[in-house]
GROMACS .gro file of N, CA and C in nm:
model
  201
    1MET      N    1  -1.754  -1.809   2.155
    1MET     CA    2  -1.673  -1.697   2.111
    1MET      C    3  -1.530  -1.708   2.168
    2ALA      N    4  -1.523  -1.746   2.294
    2ALA     CA    5  -1.391  -1.753   2.359
    2ALA      C    6  -1.303  -1.859   2.295
    3ILE      N    7  -1.366  -1.970   2.250
    3ILE     CA    8  -1.284  -2.077   2.190
    3ILE      C    9  -1.222  -2.030   2.059
    4TRP      N   10  -1.294  -1.953   1.980
    4TRP     CA   11  -1.238  -1.903   1.854
    4TRP      C   12  -1.125  -1.805   1.881
    5TYR      N   13  -1.140  -1.727   1.987
    5TYR     CA   14  -1.034  -1.635   2.024
    5TYR      C   15  -0.908  -1.711   2.062
    6ARG      N   16  -0.926  -1.819   2.141
    6ARG     CA   17  -0.810  -1.898   2.183
    6ARG      C   18  -0.747  -1.970   2.065
    7VAL      N   19  -0.831  -2.024   1.976
    7VAL     CA   20  -0.778  -2.093   1.857
    7VAL      C   21  -0.700  -1.995   1.770
    8GLY      N   22  -0.757  -1.878   1.748
    8GLY     CA   23  -0.686  -1.777   1.668
    8GLY      C   24  -0.555  -1.735   1.731
    9TRP      N   25  -0.556  -1.723   1.864
    9TRP     CA   26  -0.435  -1.684   1.935
    9TRP      C   27  -0.327  -1.790   1.921
   10GLN      N   28  -0.367  -1.918   1.935
   10GLN     CA   29  -0.272  -2.029   1.922
   10GLN      C   30  -0.213  -2.034   1.781
   11ILE      N   31  -0.300  -2.019   1.681
   11ILE     CA   32  -0.252  -2.022   1.542
   11ILE      C   33  -0.157  -1.906   1.516
   12GLY      N   34  -0.195  -1.788   1.565
   12GLY     CA   35  -0.107  -1.671   1.547
   12GLY      C   36   0.027  -1.690   1.615
   13ARG      N   37   0.024  -1.749   1.735
   13ARG     CA   38   0.149  -1.771   1.808
   13ARG      C   39   0.238  -1.871   1.735
   14LEU      N   40   0.178  -1.980   1.688
   14LEU     CA   41   0.255  -2.080   1.614
   14LEU      C   42   0.312  -2.022   1.485
   15ALA      N   43   0.229  -1.948   1.413
   15ALA     CA   44   0.276  -1.887   1.288
   15ALA      C   45   0.389  -1.790   1.315
   16GLY      N   46   0.376  -1.712   1.423
   16GLY     CA   47   0.482  -1.618   1.458
   16GLY      C   48   0.613  -1.689   1.488
   17TRP      N   49   0.605  -1.800   1.562
   17TRP     CA   50   0.726  -1.875   1.592
   17TRP      C   51   0.787  -1.936   1.467
   18GLN      N   52   0.703  -1.983   1.376
   18GLN     CA   53   0.755  -2.039   1.250
   18GLN      C   54   0.830  -1.932   1.172
   19VAL      N   55   0.772  -1.813   1.166
   19VAL     CA   56   0.837  -1.703   1.094
   19VAL      C   57   0.970  -1.669   1.159
   20VAL      N   58   0.972  -1.664   1.292
   20VAL     CA   59   1.096  -1.632   1.363
   20VAL      C   60   1.202  -1.739   1.337
   21ARG      N   61   1.162  -1.866   1.343
   21ARG     CA   62   1.258  -1.974   1.318
   21ARG      C   63   1.310  -1.970   1.175
   22LEU      N   64   1.220  -1.947   1.081
   22LEU     CA   65   1.262  -1.939   0.941
   22LEU      C   66   1.358  -1.823   0.921
   23TRP      N   67   1.325  -1.708   0.982
   23TRP     CA   68   1.410  -1.589   0.968
   23TRP      C   69   1.549  -1.616   1.026
   24ARG      N   70   1.553  -1.683   1.142
   24ARG     CA   71   1.683  -1.711   1.204
   24ARG      C   72   1.765  -1.806   1.120
   25SER      N   73   1.701  -1.904   1.057
   25SER     CA   74   1.777  -2.001   0.977
   25SER      C   75   1.827  -1.938   0.848
   26VAL      N   76   1.748  -1.848   0.793
   26VAL     CA   77   1.784  -1.787   0.664
   26VAL      C   78   1.874  -1.666   0.685
   27LYS      N   79   1.863  -1.604   0.801
   27LYS     CA   80   1.930  -1.477   0.827
   27LYS      C   81   2.079  -1.483   0.801
   28GLY      N   82   2.144  -1.589   0.847
   28GLY     CA   83   2.288  -1.598   0.832
   28GLY      C   84   2.333  -1.591   0.687
   29ARG      N   85   2.256  -1.655   0.598
   29ARG     CA   86   2.297  -1.660   0.458
   29ARG      C   87   2.248  -1.541   0.378
   30LEU      N   88   2.121  -1.506   0.399
   30LEU     CA   89   2.059  -1.408   0.311
   30LEU      C   90   2.051  -1.268   0.368
   31ALA      N   91   2.050  -1.256   0.500
   31ALA     CA   92   2.017  -1.126   0.559
   31ALA      C   93   2.112  -1.017   0.512
   32SER      N   94   2.242  -1.044   0.513
   32SER     CA   95   2.336  -0.940   0.475
   32SER      C   96   2.315  -0.899   0.330
   33TRP      N   97   2.288  -0.995   0.244
   33TRP     CA   98   2.264  -0.965   0.103
   33TRP      C   99   2.135  -0.886   0.087
   34GLN      N  100   2.028  -0.930   0.157
   34GLN     CA  101   1.899  -0.862   0.146
   34GLN      C  102   1.907  -0.721   0.200
   35VAL      N  103   1.970  -0.706   0.317
   35VAL     CA  104   1.981  -0.574   0.377
   35VAL      C  105   2.065  -0.484   0.288
   36GLY      N  106   2.175  -0.538   0.237
   36GLY     CA  107   2.259  -0.459   0.148
   36GLY      C  108   2.184  -0.415   0.024
   37ARG      N  109   2.105  -0.504  -0.033
   37ARG     CA  110   2.028  -0.470  -0.152
   37ARG      C  111   1.923  -0.365  -0.120
   38LEU      N  112   1.854  -0.384  -0.007
   38LEU     CA  113   1.749  -0.290   0.031
   38LEU      C  114   1.806  -0.152   0.061
   39VAL      N  115   1.916  -0.149   0.137
   39VAL     CA  116   1.978  -0.021   0.171
   39VAL      C  117   2.031   0.045   0.044
   40GLY      N  118   2.096  -0.032  -0.041
   40GLY     CA  119   2.146   0.024  -0.166
   40GLY      C  120   2.035   0.080  -0.252
   41TRP      N  121   1.922   0.011  -0.257
   41TRP     CA  122   1.809   0.057  -0.337
   41TRP      C  123   1.754   0.186  -0.279
   42GLN      N  124   1.740   0.192  -0.145
   42GLN     CA  125   1.687   0.313  -0.080
   42GLN      C  126   1.781   0.431  -0.103
   43VAL      N  127   1.910   0.409  -0.085
   43VAL     CA  128   2.007   0.517  -0.104
   43VAL      C  129   2.007   0.562  -0.249
   44GLY      N  130   2.004   0.466  -0.340
   44GLY     CA  131   2.000   0.502  -0.482
   44GLY      C  132   1.875   0.579  -0.518
   45ARG      N  133   1.762   0.541  -0.460
   45ARG     CA  134   1.637   0.610  -0.489
   45ARG      C  135   1.642   0.752  -0.435
   46LEU      N  136   1.691   0.767  -0.310
   46LEU     CA  137   1.701   0.900  -0.252
   46LEU      C  138   1.797   0.987  -0.333
   47ALA      N  139   1.913   0.931  -0.369
   47ALA     CA  140   2.009   1.006  -0.448
   47ALA      C  141   1.951   1.044  -0.583
   48GLY      N  142   1.877   0.953  -0.643
   48GLY     CA  143   1.814   0.982  -0.771
   48GLY      C  144   1.715   1.097  -0.760
   49TRP      N  145   1.635   1.097  -0.654
   49TRP     CA  146   1.539   1.206  -0.635
   49TRP      C  147   1.611   1.338  -0.612
   50ARG      N  148   1.721   1.334  -0.538
   50ARG     CA  149   1.799   1.457  -0.515
   50ARG      C  150   1.851   1.513  -0.647
   51VAL      N  151   1.903   1.423  -0.729
   51VAL     CA  152   1.957   1.467  -0.859
   51VAL      C  153   1.846   1.525  -0.945
   52VAL      N  154   1.730   1.460  -0.946
   52VAL     CA  155   1.618   1.510  -1.027
   52VAL      C  156   1.575   1.647  -0.977
   53ARG      N  157   1.563   1.664  -0.846
   53ARG     CA  158   1.520   1.793  -0.791
   53ARG      C  159   1.624   1.901  -0.820
   54LEU      N  160   1.752   1.866  -0.804
   54LEU     CA  161   1.858   1.962  -0.832
   54LEU      C  162   1.857   2.003  -0.978
   55TRP      N  163   1.841   1.904  -1.067
   55TRP     CA  164   1.838   1.931  -1.210
   55TRP      C  165   1.721   2.021  -1.247
   56ARG      N  166   1.605   1.995  -1.188
   56ARG     CA  167   1.487   2.078  -1.217
   56ARG      C  168   1.508   2.221  -1.171
   57SER      N  169   1.568   2.239  -1.052
   57SER     CA  170   1.590   2.375  -1.003
   57SER      C  171   1.693   2.448  -1.089
   58VAL      N  172   1.799   2.377  -1.129
   58VAL     CA  173   1.901   2.439  -1.215
   58VAL      C  174   1.841   2.473  -1.351
   59LYS      N  175   1.764   2.381  -1.406
   59LYS     CA  176   1.701   2.404  -1.536
   59LYS      C  177   1.605   2.523  -1.529
   60GLY      N  178   1.530   2.532  -1.419
   60GLY     CA  179   1.438   2.644  -1.401
   60GLY      C  180   1.512   2.777  -1.393
   61ARG      N  181   1.625   2.778  -1.323
   61ARG     CA  182   1.704   2.901  -1.312
   61ARG      C  183   1.763   2.940  -1.446
   62LEU      N  184   1.813   2.840  -1.520
   62LEU     CA  185   1.871   2.870  -1.651
   62LEU      C  186   1.764   2.924  -1.745
   63ALA      N  187   1.647   2.863  -1.742
   63ALA     CA  188   1.538   2.910  -1.828
   63ALA      C  189   1.494   3.049  -1.787
   64GLY      N  190   1.492   3.077  -1.656
   64GLY     CA  191   1.452   3.209  -1.608
   64GLY      C  192   1.554   3.315  -1.644
   65SER      N  193   1.682   3.283  -1.638
   65SER     CA  194   1.786   3.381  -1.669
   65SER      C  195   1.798   3.403  -1.819
   66ALA      N  196   1.762   3.304  -1.899
   66ALA     CA  197   1.774   3.317  -2.044
   66ALA      C  198   1.664   3.406  -2.100
   67SER      N  199   1.547   3.409  -2.034
   67SER     CA  200   1.437   3.487  -2.091
   67SER      C  201   1.441   3.632  -2.049
   0.00000   0.00000   0.00000
């Protein structure tokens, strides 16, 4: 049992280092673009939901005042 634990730990450690190395090599070129895209998407989604909620509340008030 202990050997499988050690093997799994070694594999996990190596995989983690590979991911870190890959991220560091790619980060300089892609990170700013990826982060900008992700942040822009999140902000756009939040703004879109705000607009939808505002529109629904305004529409509800207009419908309530018209009747």
